[in-house]
PDB file of C-alpha atoms in Angstrom:
ATOM      1  CA  UNK U  16       9.072  30.418  -1.952  1.00  0.00           C
ATOM      2  CA  UNK U  17       5.355  30.237  -2.842  1.00  0.00           C
ATOM      3  CA  UNK U  18       5.863  28.073  -5.935  1.00  0.00           C
ATOM      4  CA  UNK U  19       8.414  25.900  -4.143  1.00  0.00           C
ATOM      5  CA  UNK U  20       5.879  25.082  -1.449  1.00  0.00           C
ATOM      6  CA  UNK U  21       2.805  24.352  -3.558  1.00  0.00           C
ATOM      7  CA  UNK U  22       3.652  20.648  -3.802  1.00  0.00           C
ATOM      8  CA  UNK U  23       4.538  20.447  -0.131  1.00  0.00           C
ATOM      9  CA  UNK U  24       1.285  22.135   0.862  1.00  0.00           C
ATOM     10  CA  UNK U  25      -0.699  19.620  -1.172  1.00  0.00           C
ATOM     11  CA  UNK U  26       1.270  16.738   0.319  1.00  0.00           C
ATOM     12  CA  UNK U  27       0.669  17.876   3.891  1.00  0.00           C
ATOM     13  CA  UNK U  28      -2.996  18.678   3.339  1.00  0.00           C
ATOM     14  CA  UNK U  29      -3.580  15.289   1.711  1.00  0.00           C
ATOM     15  CA  UNK U  30      -1.966  13.448   4.596  1.00  0.00           C
ATOM     16  CA  UNK U  31      -4.057  15.259   7.218  1.00  0.00           C
ATOM     17  CA  UNK U  32      -7.171  14.170   5.300  1.00  0.00           C
ATOM     18  CA  UNK U  33      -5.950  10.546   5.126  1.00  0.00           C
ATOM     19  CA  UNK U  34      -5.325  10.506   8.873  1.00  0.00           C
ATOM     20  CA  UNK U  35      -8.783  11.911   9.487  1.00  0.00           C
ATOM     21  CA  UNK U  36     -10.338   9.105   7.436  1.00  0.00           C
ATOM     22  CA  UNK U  37      -8.461   6.412   9.378  1.00  0.00           C
ATOM     23  CA  UNK U  38      -9.380   7.836  12.776  1.00  0.00           C
ATOM     24  CA  UNK U  39     -13.055   8.177  11.866  1.00  0.00           C
ATOM     25  CA  UNK U  40     -13.117   4.552  10.703  1.00  0.00           C
ATOM     26  CA  UNK U  41     -11.352   3.346  13.869  1.00  0.00           C
ATOM     27  CA  UNK U  42     -13.733   5.215  16.167  1.00  0.00           C
ATOM     28  CA  UNK U  43     -16.795   3.868  14.368  1.00  0.00           C
ATOM     29  CA  UNK U  44     -15.293   0.380  14.707  1.00  0.00           C
ATOM     30  CA  UNK U  45     -15.057   0.923  18.477  1.00  0.00           C
ATOM     31  CA  UNK U  46     -18.735   1.842  18.463  1.00  0.00           C
ATOM     32  CA  UNK U  47     -19.602  -1.339  16.548  1.00  0.00           C
ATOM     33  CA  UNK U  48     -17.604  -3.509  18.963  1.00  0.00           C
ATOM     34  CA  UNK U  49     -19.280  -2.172  22.116  1.00  0.00           C
ATOM     35  CA  UNK U  50     -21.614  -5.024  23.096  1.00  0.00           C
ATOM     36  CA  UNK U  51     -22.040  -4.407  26.843  1.00  0.00           C
ATOM     37  CA  UNK U  52     -22.783  -1.532  29.181  1.00  0.00           C
ATOM     38  CA  UNK U  53     -25.681   0.915  29.520  1.00  0.00           C
ATOM     39  CA  UNK U  54     -25.504   2.140  25.920  1.00  0.00           C
ATOM     40  CA  UNK U  55     -25.003  -1.203  24.166  1.00  0.00           C
ATOM     41  CA  UNK U  56     -28.673  -1.558  23.197  1.00  0.00           C
ATOM     42  CA  UNK U  57     -28.665   1.619  21.135  1.00  0.00           C
ATOM     43  CA  UNK U  58     -27.397   1.913  17.603  1.00  0.00           C
ATOM     44  CA  UNK U  59     -23.641   2.435  17.312  1.00  0.00           C
ATOM     45  CA  UNK U  60     -22.622   6.049  16.926  1.00  0.00           C
ATOM     46  CA  UNK U  61     -21.804   7.491  13.533  1.00  0.00           C
ATOM     47  CA  UNK U  62     -20.107  10.690  12.500  1.00  0.00           C
ATOM     48  CA  UNK U  63     -22.149  13.487  11.016  1.00  0.00           C
ATOM     49  CA  UNK U  64     -19.992  15.141   8.382  1.00  0.00           C
ATOM     50  CA  UNK U  65     -20.420  18.695   7.161  1.00  0.00           C
ATOM     51  CA  UNK U  66     -18.322  20.922   4.957  1.00  0.00           C
ATOM     52  CA  UNK U  67     -16.957  24.175   6.333  1.00  0.00           C
ATOM     53  CA  UNK U  68     -16.092  27.138   4.125  1.00  0.00           C
ATOM     54  CA  UNK U  69     -14.310  30.445   4.628  1.00  0.00           C
ATOM     55  CA  UNK U  70     -14.541  33.588   2.545  1.00  0.00           C
ATOM     56  CA  UNK U  71     -12.233  36.597   2.512  1.00  0.00           C
ATOM     57  CA  UNK U  72     -13.476  40.095   3.210  1.00  0.00           C
ATOM     58  CA  UNK U  73     -13.910  40.591  -0.529  1.00  0.00           C
ATOM     59  CA  UNK U  74     -16.001  37.423  -0.815  1.00  0.00           C
ATOM     60  CA  UNK U  75     -13.312  35.288  -2.444  1.00  0.00           C
ATOM     61  CA  UNK U  76     -12.613  31.688  -1.465  1.00  0.00           C
ATOM     62  CA  UNK U  77     -10.451  31.291   1.637  1.00  0.00           C
ATOM     63  CA  UNK U  78     -10.534  27.533   2.075  1.00  0.00           C
ATOM     64  CA  UNK U  79     -12.384  25.274   4.467  1.00  0.00           C
ATOM     65  CA  UNK U  80     -12.577  21.656   5.468  1.00  0.00           C
ATOM     66  CA  UNK U  81     -14.643  18.864   6.955  1.00  0.00           C
ATOM     67  CA  UNK U  82     -16.208  18.851  10.400  1.00  0.00           C
ATOM     68  CA  UNK U  83     -17.017  15.322  11.596  1.00  0.00           C
ATOM     69  CA  UNK U  84     -18.878  15.005  14.900  1.00  0.00           C
ATOM     70  CA  UNK U  85     -20.341  11.957  16.644  1.00  0.00           C
ATOM     71  CA  UNK U  86     -22.784  12.505  19.512  1.00  0.00           C
ATOM     72  CA  UNK U  87     -24.420  10.095  21.914  1.00  0.00           C
ATOM     73  CA  UNK U  88     -22.600   6.938  20.875  1.00  0.00           C
ATOM     74  CA  UNK U  89     -22.068   3.731  22.797  1.00  0.00           C
ATOM     75  CA  UNK U  90     -18.461   4.659  23.629  1.00  0.00           C
ATOM     76  CA  UNK U  91     -18.172   8.340  22.685  1.00  0.00           C
ATOM     77  CA  UNK U  92     -20.494  10.892  24.236  1.00  0.00           C
ATOM     78  CA  UNK U  93     -19.108  13.480  21.834  1.00  0.00           C
ATOM     79  CA  UNK U  94     -16.108  13.351  19.529  1.00  0.00           C
ATOM     80  CA  UNK U  95     -15.065  15.718  16.785  1.00  0.00           C
ATOM     81  CA  UNK U  96     -12.473  15.092  14.094  1.00  0.00           C
ATOM     82  CA  UNK U  97     -11.906  18.176  11.969  1.00  0.00           C
ATOM     83  CA  UNK U  98      -9.617  18.682   9.007  1.00  0.00           C
ATOM     84  CA  UNK U  99      -9.108  21.965   7.200  1.00  0.00           C
ATOM     85  CA  UNK U 100      -6.980  23.856   4.722  1.00  0.00           C
ATOM     86  CA  UNK U 101      -7.390  27.614   4.932  1.00  0.00           C
ATOM     87  CA  UNK U 102      -5.619  30.585   3.393  1.00  0.00           C
ATOM     88  CA  UNK U 103      -5.866  34.296   2.875  1.00  0.00           C
ATOM     89  CA  UNK U 104      -4.533  37.405   4.577  1.00  0.00           C
ATOM     90  CA  UNK U 105      -3.980  37.659   8.305  1.00  0.00           C
ATOM     91  CA  UNK U 106      -5.781  40.436  10.115  1.00  0.00           C
ATOM     92  CA  UNK U 107      -3.921  43.075  12.109  1.00  0.00           C
ATOM     93  CA  UNK U 108      -4.154  41.238  15.454  1.00  0.00           C
ATOM     94  CA  UNK U 109      -3.000  37.949  13.935  1.00  0.00           C
ATOM     95  CA  UNK U 110      -0.140  39.727  12.145  1.00  0.00           C
ATOM     96  CA  UNK U 111       1.054  41.204  15.421  1.00  0.00           C
ATOM     97  CA  UNK U 112       0.810  37.829  17.151  1.00  0.00           C
ATOM     98  CA  UNK U 113       2.876  36.192  14.400  1.00  0.00           C
ATOM     99  CA  UNK U 114       5.446  38.968  14.410  1.00  0.00           C
ATOM    100  CA  UNK U 115       5.751  38.638  18.194  1.00  0.00           C
ATOM    101  CA  UNK U 116       6.561  34.944  17.693  1.00  0.00           C
ATOM    102  CA  UNK U 117       9.385  35.902  15.331  1.00  0.00           C
ATOM    103  CA  UNK U 118       7.689  35.305  11.968  1.00  0.00           C
ATOM    104  CA  UNK U 119       9.412  37.684   9.506  1.00  0.00           C
ATOM    105  CA  UNK U 120       7.777  39.855   6.854  1.00  0.00           C
ATOM    106  CA  UNK U 121       4.280  40.069   8.316  1.00  0.00           C
ATOM    107  CA  UNK U 122       3.876  43.789   7.678  1.00  0.00           C
ATOM    108  CA  UNK U 123       5.105  43.515   4.087  1.00  0.00           C
ATOM    109  CA  UNK U 124       3.165  40.388   3.087  1.00  0.00           C
ATOM    110  CA  UNK U 125       0.588  39.023   5.569  1.00  0.00           C
ATOM    111  CA  UNK U 126      -0.599  36.117   3.429  1.00  0.00           C
ATOM    112  CA  UNK U 127      -0.893  32.719   5.111  1.00  0.00           C
ATOM    113  CA  UNK U 128      -1.805  29.094   4.438  1.00  0.00           C
ATOM    114  CA  UNK U 129      -2.593  26.555   7.147  1.00  0.00           C
ATOM    115  CA  UNK U 130      -3.715  22.945   7.133  1.00  0.00           C
ATOM    116  CA  UNK U 131      -4.211  20.387   9.846  1.00  0.00           C
ATOM    117  CA  UNK U 132      -6.303  17.871  11.714  1.00  0.00           C
ATOM    118  CA  UNK U 133      -7.787  18.479  15.156  1.00  0.00           C
ATOM    119  CA  UNK U 134      -9.507  15.932  17.366  1.00  0.00           C
ATOM    120  CA  UNK U 135     -11.168  15.994  20.790  1.00  0.00           C
ATOM    121  CA  UNK U 136     -13.074  13.046  22.302  1.00  0.00           C
ATOM    122  CA  UNK U 137     -15.321  13.095  25.371  1.00  0.00           C
ATOM    123  CA  UNK U 138     -16.264   9.612  26.493  1.00  0.00           C
ATOM    124  CA  UNK U 139     -19.400   8.008  27.946  1.00  0.00           C
ATOM    125  CA  UNK U 140     -17.587   6.027  30.651  1.00  0.00           C
ATOM    126  CA  UNK U 141     -15.945   8.299  33.264  1.00  0.00           C
ATOM    127  CA  UNK U 142     -13.095   5.785  33.550  1.00  0.00           C
ATOM    128  CA  UNK U 143     -12.205   6.310  29.880  1.00  0.00           C
ATOM    129  CA  UNK U 144     -10.203   9.516  29.530  1.00  0.00           C
ATOM    130  CA  UNK U 145     -10.933  12.370  27.204  1.00  0.00           C
ATOM    131  CA  UNK U 146      -8.231  12.937  24.624  1.00  0.00           C
ATOM    132  CA  UNK U 147      -6.952  15.637  22.289  1.00  0.00           C
ATOM    133  CA  UNK U 148      -4.737  15.412  19.230  1.00  0.00           C
ATOM    134  CA  UNK U 149      -3.765  17.750  16.431  1.00  0.00           C
ATOM    135  CA  UNK U 150      -1.093  18.113  13.796  1.00  0.00           C
ATOM    136  CA  UNK U 151      -0.743  21.071  11.477  1.00  0.00           C
ATOM    137  CA  UNK U 152       1.427  22.947   9.001  1.00  0.00           C
ATOM    138  CA  UNK U 153       1.571  26.719   8.694  1.00  0.00           C
ATOM    139  CA  UNK U 154       3.079  28.763   5.861  1.00  0.00           C
ATOM    140  CA  UNK U 155       3.685  32.454   5.247  1.00  0.00           C
ATOM    141  CA  UNK U 156       5.837  33.997   2.488  1.00  0.00           C
ATOM    142  CA  UNK U 157       8.611  34.444   5.036  1.00  0.00           C
ATOM    143  CA  UNK U 158       8.408  31.224   7.079  1.00  0.00           C
ATOM    144  CA  UNK U 159       6.915  27.765   7.515  1.00  0.00           C
ATOM    145  CA  UNK U 160       6.549  25.441  10.473  1.00  0.00           C
ATOM    146  CA  UNK U 161       4.779  22.409  11.910  1.00  0.00           C
ATOM    147  CA  UNK U 162       3.002  22.002  15.227  1.00  0.00           C
ATOM    148  CA  UNK U 163       0.856  19.557  17.085  1.00  0.00           C
ATOM    149  CA  UNK U 164       0.772  16.964  19.793  1.00  0.00           C
ATOM    150  CA  UNK U 165      -1.485  14.689  21.776  1.00  0.00           C
ATOM    151  CA  UNK U 166      -2.539  14.678  25.413  1.00  0.00           C
ATOM    152  CA  UNK U 167      -4.682  12.544  27.722  1.00  0.00           C
ATOM    153  CA  UNK U 168      -7.311  14.076  29.998  1.00  0.00           C
ATOM    154  CA  UNK U 169      -8.759  11.607  32.530  1.00  0.00           C
ATOM    155  CA  UNK U 170     -11.138  12.719  35.241  1.00  0.00           C
ATOM    156  CA  UNK U 171     -10.079   9.633  37.220  1.00  0.00           C
ATOM    157  CA  UNK U 172      -6.474   8.855  36.477  1.00  0.00           C
ATOM    158  CA  UNK U 173      -5.379   5.247  35.863  1.00  0.00           C
ATOM    159  CA  UNK U 174      -1.567   5.155  36.159  1.00  0.00           C
ATOM    160  CA  UNK U 175      -1.357   2.257  33.685  1.00  0.00           C
ATOM    161  CA  UNK U 176      -3.115   4.368  31.053  1.00  0.00           C
ATOM    162  CA  UNK U 177      -0.876   7.367  31.643  1.00  0.00           C
ATOM    163  CA  UNK U 178       2.287   5.260  31.403  1.00  0.00           C
ATOM    164  CA  UNK U 179       1.157   3.440  28.251  1.00  0.00           C
ATOM    165  CA  UNK U 180       0.079   6.645  26.506  1.00  0.00           C
ATOM    166  CA  UNK U 181       3.407   8.334  27.195  1.00  0.00           C
ATOM    167  CA  UNK U 182       5.398   5.235  26.235  1.00  0.00           C
ATOM    168  CA  UNK U 183       3.754   5.199  22.793  1.00  0.00           C
ATOM    169  CA  UNK U 184       4.471   8.886  22.247  1.00  0.00           C
ATOM    170  CA  UNK U 185       8.066   8.455  23.395  1.00  0.00           C
ATOM    171  CA  UNK U 186       8.526   5.628  20.899  1.00  0.00           C
ATOM    172  CA  UNK U 187       7.100   7.804  18.126  1.00  0.00           C
ATOM    173  CA  UNK U 188       9.496  10.646  18.963  1.00  0.00           C
ATOM    174  CA  UNK U 189      12.666   8.542  19.303  1.00  0.00           C
ATOM    175  CA  UNK U 190      13.643   8.159  15.611  1.00  0.00           C
ATOM    176  CA  UNK U 191      13.379  11.892  14.986  1.00  0.00           C
ATOM    177  CA  UNK U 192      15.391  13.406  17.808  1.00  0.00           C
ATOM    178  CA  UNK U 193      17.006  12.067  20.948  1.00  0.00           C
ATOM    179  CA  UNK U 194      15.595  14.960  22.963  1.00  0.00           C
ATOM    180  CA  UNK U 195      12.220  15.313  21.231  1.00  0.00           C
ATOM    181  CA  UNK U 196      10.114  13.415  23.750  1.00  0.00           C
ATOM    182  CA  UNK U 197      11.610  15.112  26.805  1.00  0.00           C
ATOM    183  CA  UNK U 198      11.398  18.563  25.199  1.00  0.00           C
ATOM    184  CA  UNK U 199       7.882  18.193  23.916  1.00  0.00           C
ATOM    185  CA  UNK U 200       6.599  16.482  27.068  1.00  0.00           C
ATOM    186  CA  UNK U 201       7.892  19.422  29.109  1.00  0.00           C
ATOM    187  CA  UNK U 202       6.255  21.814  26.623  1.00  0.00           C
ATOM    188  CA  UNK U 203       2.931  19.987  26.997  1.00  0.00           C
ATOM    189  CA  UNK U 204       3.177  20.134  30.782  1.00  0.00           C
ATOM    190  CA  UNK U 205       3.641  23.890  30.525  1.00  0.00           C
ATOM    191  CA  UNK U 206       1.151  24.532  27.720  1.00  0.00           C
ATOM    192  CA  UNK U 207      -1.725  22.467  29.139  1.00  0.00           C
ATOM    193  CA  UNK U 208      -1.466  24.020  32.582  1.00  0.00           C
ATOM    194  CA  UNK U 209      -4.467  26.057  33.784  1.00  0.00           C
ATOM    195  CA  UNK U 210      -2.986  28.984  35.735  1.00  0.00           C
ATOM    196  CA  UNK U 211      -6.201  30.244  37.321  1.00  0.00           C
ATOM    197  CA  UNK U 212      -6.907  26.749  38.697  1.00  0.00           C
ATOM    198  CA  UNK U 213      -3.277  26.051  39.617  1.00  0.00           C
ATOM    199  CA  UNK U 214      -3.406  22.615  38.034  1.00  0.00           C
ATOM    200  CA  UNK U 215      -2.812  20.721  34.796  1.00  0.00           C
ATOM    201  CA  UNK U 216      -5.641  20.036  32.366  1.00  0.00           C
ATOM    202  CA  UNK U 217      -4.797  16.324  32.314  1.00  0.00           C
ATOM    203  CA  UNK U 218      -1.832  13.962  32.524  1.00  0.00           C
ATOM    204  CA  UNK U 219      -0.015  15.487  29.582  1.00  0.00           C
ATOM    205  CA  UNK U 220       1.493  14.082  26.454  1.00  0.00           C
ATOM    206  CA  UNK U 221       3.561  16.045  23.958  1.00  0.00           C
ATOM    207  CA  UNK U 222       3.146  19.467  22.407  1.00  0.00           C
ATOM    208  CA  UNK U 223       5.299  21.344  19.900  1.00  0.00           C
ATOM    209  CA  UNK U 224       4.965  24.411  17.734  1.00  0.00           C
ATOM    210  CA  UNK U 225       7.121  26.524  15.399  1.00  0.00           C
ATOM    211  CA  UNK U 226       9.005  23.374  14.353  1.00  0.00           C
ATOM    212  CA  UNK U 227      11.326  24.294  11.501  1.00  0.00           C
ATOM    213  CA  UNK U 228      14.714  22.590  11.564  1.00  0.00           C
ATOM    214  CA  UNK U 229      15.374  23.710   7.989  1.00  0.00           C
ATOM    215  CA  UNK U 230      14.553  20.233   6.699  1.00  0.00           C
ATOM    216  CA  UNK U 231      10.901  20.212   5.628  1.00  0.00           C
ATOM    217  CA  UNK U 232      10.816  16.480   4.856  1.00  0.00           C
ATOM    218  CA  UNK U 233      12.247  15.587   8.272  1.00  0.00           C
ATOM    219  CA  UNK U 234       9.823  17.857  10.123  1.00  0.00           C
ATOM    220  CA  UNK U 235       6.891  16.525   8.130  1.00  0.00           C
ATOM    221  CA  UNK U 236       8.015  12.954   8.872  1.00  0.00           C
ATOM    222  CA  UNK U 237       8.013  13.732  12.596  1.00  0.00           C
ATOM    223  CA  UNK U 238       4.569  15.304  12.356  1.00  0.00           C
ATOM    224  CA  UNK U 239       3.300  12.183  10.595  1.00  0.00           C
ATOM    225  CA  UNK U 240       4.763  10.042  13.376  1.00  0.00           C
ATOM    226  CA  UNK U 241       2.869  12.064  15.964  1.00  0.00           C
ATOM    227  CA  UNK U 242      -0.364  11.564  14.056  1.00  0.00           C
ATOM    228  CA  UNK U 243       0.298   7.880  13.396  1.00  0.00           C
ATOM    229  CA  UNK U 244       0.933   7.274  17.104  1.00  0.00           C
ATOM    230  CA  UNK U 245      -2.472   8.543  18.164  1.00  0.00           C
ATOM    231  CA  UNK U 246      -4.595   5.438  17.590  1.00  0.00           C
ATOM    232  CA  UNK U 247      -2.004   3.027  19.101  1.00  0.00           C
ATOM    233  CA  UNK U 248      -1.734   5.341  22.120  1.00  0.00           C
ATOM    234  CA  UNK U 249      -5.452   5.860  22.717  1.00  0.00           C
ATOM    235  CA  UNK U 250      -7.457   2.869  21.487  1.00  0.00           C
ATOM    236  CA  UNK U 251      -5.972   0.370  23.998  1.00  0.00           C
ATOM    237  CA  UNK U 252      -6.929   2.783  26.796  1.00  0.00           C
ATOM    238  CA  UNK U 253     -10.513   2.793  25.543  1.00  0.00           C
ATOM    239  CA  UNK U 254     -10.573  -0.991  25.330  1.00  0.00           C
ATOM    240  CA  UNK U 255      -9.226  -1.363  28.886  1.00  0.00           C
ATOM    241  CA  UNK U 256     -11.801   0.959  30.442  1.00  0.00           C
ATOM    242  CA  UNK U 257     -14.987   1.110  28.404  1.00  0.00           C
ATOM    243  CA  UNK U 258     -16.716  -1.745  30.297  1.00  0.00           C
ATOM    244  CA  UNK U 259     -15.783  -0.626  33.810  1.00  0.00           C
ATOM    245  CA  UNK U 260     -18.702   0.085  36.135  1.00  0.00           C
ATOM    246  CA  UNK U 261     -19.089   3.653  37.331  1.00  0.00           C
ATOM    247  CA  UNK U 262     -21.003   5.520  40.014  1.00  0.00           C
ATOM    248  CA  UNK U 263     -22.841   8.815  40.150  1.00  0.00           C
ATOM    249  CA  UNK U 264     -19.802  10.214  41.954  1.00  0.00           C
ATOM    250  CA  UNK U 265     -17.637   9.151  38.995  1.00  0.00           C
ATOM    251  CA  UNK U 266     -20.002  10.908  36.590  1.00  0.00           C
ATOM    252  CA  UNK U 267     -19.921  14.034  38.756  1.00  0.00           C
ATOM    253  CA  UNK U 268     -16.125  14.018  38.671  1.00  0.00           C
ATOM    254  CA  UNK U 269     -16.230  13.663  34.890  1.00  0.00           C
ATOM    255  CA  UNK U 270     -18.567  16.624  34.435  1.00  0.00           C
ATOM    256  CA  UNK U 271     -16.530  18.873  36.738  1.00  0.00           C
ATOM    257  CA  UNK U 272     -13.336  17.936  34.901  1.00  0.00           C
ATOM    258  CA  UNK U 273     -15.038  18.836  31.637  1.00  0.00           C
ATOM    259  CA  UNK U 274     -15.635  22.290  33.064  1.00  0.00           C
ATOM    260  CA  UNK U 275     -11.884  22.623  33.530  1.00  0.00           C
ATOM    261  CA  UNK U 276     -11.345  21.448  29.946  1.00  0.00           C
ATOM    262  CA  UNK U 277     -13.811  24.038  28.636  1.00  0.00           C
ATOM    263  CA  UNK U 278     -12.166  26.827  30.628  1.00  0.00           C
ATOM    264  CA  UNK U 279      -8.773  25.993  29.187  1.00  0.00           C
ATOM    265  CA  UNK U 280      -9.957  25.842  25.588  1.00  0.00           C
ATOM    266  CA  UNK U 281     -11.855  29.108  25.772  1.00  0.00           C
ATOM    267  CA  UNK U 282      -9.223  31.089  27.678  1.00  0.00           C
ATOM    268  CA  UNK U 283      -5.814  29.754  26.643  1.00  0.00           C
ATOM    269  CA  UNK U 284      -5.873  27.503  23.592  1.00  0.00           C
ATOM    270  CA  UNK U 285      -3.978  28.970  20.607  1.00  0.00           C
ATOM    271  CA  UNK U 286      -5.982  27.072  18.025  1.00  0.00           C
ATOM    272  CA  UNK U 287      -9.311  28.338  19.360  1.00  0.00           C
ATOM    273  CA  UNK U 288      -8.097  31.928  19.305  1.00  0.00           C
ATOM    274  CA  UNK U 289      -6.590  31.639  15.819  1.00  0.00           C
ATOM    275  CA  UNK U 290      -9.669  29.933  14.367  1.00  0.00           C
ATOM    276  CA  UNK U 291     -12.069  32.555  15.662  1.00  0.00           C
ATOM    277  CA  UNK U 292      -9.829  35.497  14.736  1.00  0.00           C
ATOM    278  CA  UNK U 293      -9.379  34.274  11.149  1.00  0.00           C
ATOM    279  CA  UNK U 294     -13.085  33.736  10.518  1.00  0.00           C
ATOM    280  CA  UNK U 295     -13.222  29.946  10.465  1.00  0.00           C
ATOM    281  CA  UNK U 296     -16.554  28.231  11.104  1.00  0.00           C
ATOM    282  CA  UNK U 297     -17.288  28.844  14.812  1.00  0.00           C
ATOM    283  CA  UNK U 298     -18.948  25.454  15.271  1.00  0.00           C
ATOM    284  CA  UNK U 299     -15.850  23.732  13.912  1.00  0.00           C
ATOM    285  CA  UNK U 300     -13.517  25.819  16.083  1.00  0.00           C
ATOM    286  CA  UNK U 301     -15.580  25.131  19.223  1.00  0.00           C
ATOM    287  CA  UNK U 302     -16.263  21.440  18.562  1.00  0.00           C
ATOM    288  CA  UNK U 303     -13.718  20.676  21.307  1.00  0.00           C
ATOM    289  CA  UNK U 304     -16.182  21.775  23.971  1.00  0.00           C
ATOM    290  CA  UNK U 305     -17.863  18.948  25.923  1.00  0.00           C
ATOM    291  CA  UNK U 306     -21.573  18.177  25.503  1.00  0.00           C
ATOM    292  CA  UNK U 307     -22.209  18.543  29.246  1.00  0.00           C
ATOM    293  CA  UNK U 308     -20.083  20.069  32.008  1.00  0.00           C
ATOM    294  CA  UNK U 309     -20.348  21.299  35.573  1.00  0.00           C
ATOM    295  CA  UNK U 310     -18.560  23.785  37.754  1.00  0.00           C
ATOM    296  CA  UNK U 311     -18.044  23.308  41.491  1.00  0.00           C
TER     297      UNK U 311
END
């Protein structure tokens, strides 16, 4: 199975990197186009790019990626777009977690390979929602699967934005499965719920994991569709809201909502837990956290 998947691994990893490049370019273009508002006089934001590396316990190479973060832009207060390809041997806790999810052969051969793109954007204008997106592929000697999704996180909801975001995701899902949107929307509603606050993190989107229909090409095609839908789903929302006037009360609401976002990512998010447990660069794993936040 290892040899059979080498080409597929390279194909998936290469596509995640291509998507990263397109998103970075699109976000910098939004910065260039921002000609009004309180931050228009400053230079447009640009991503700072740094390489991340992992090493195994014995010091051998265990992969890495690129961490791209923009801070203090005209449109984006903080946005991170990370891409990585990592591999090695899962630790005991991660092995148990995988086995509990039904991944076979963990005790006999705990090797893994994972690649993906992860994005979180926190915006300057409180009327422009924060957003999250990721797509990924995971491989072990006994299994493979895809996961990912995209969800919108406004502090002040605009129903038009919510409807448009979901409509774009629904359109992306439609060619791949008649029930995909409904299934993965429901999964997002469940996954992005914050139990200790008794509320959702945002207005949802789609979320899926452990996707293996037995047809790798079909599942990869769906994962590409999810990634391709991100810019058409999010950029129009930015363009509709980035010039709207806001008040101190709006900013307060934004900062308090960011506190909720931080709580979720630190307590519940699978990707955060996996990244920290497998020794990935902590700054890259925690880039999703907002630059400023408040708690009531």
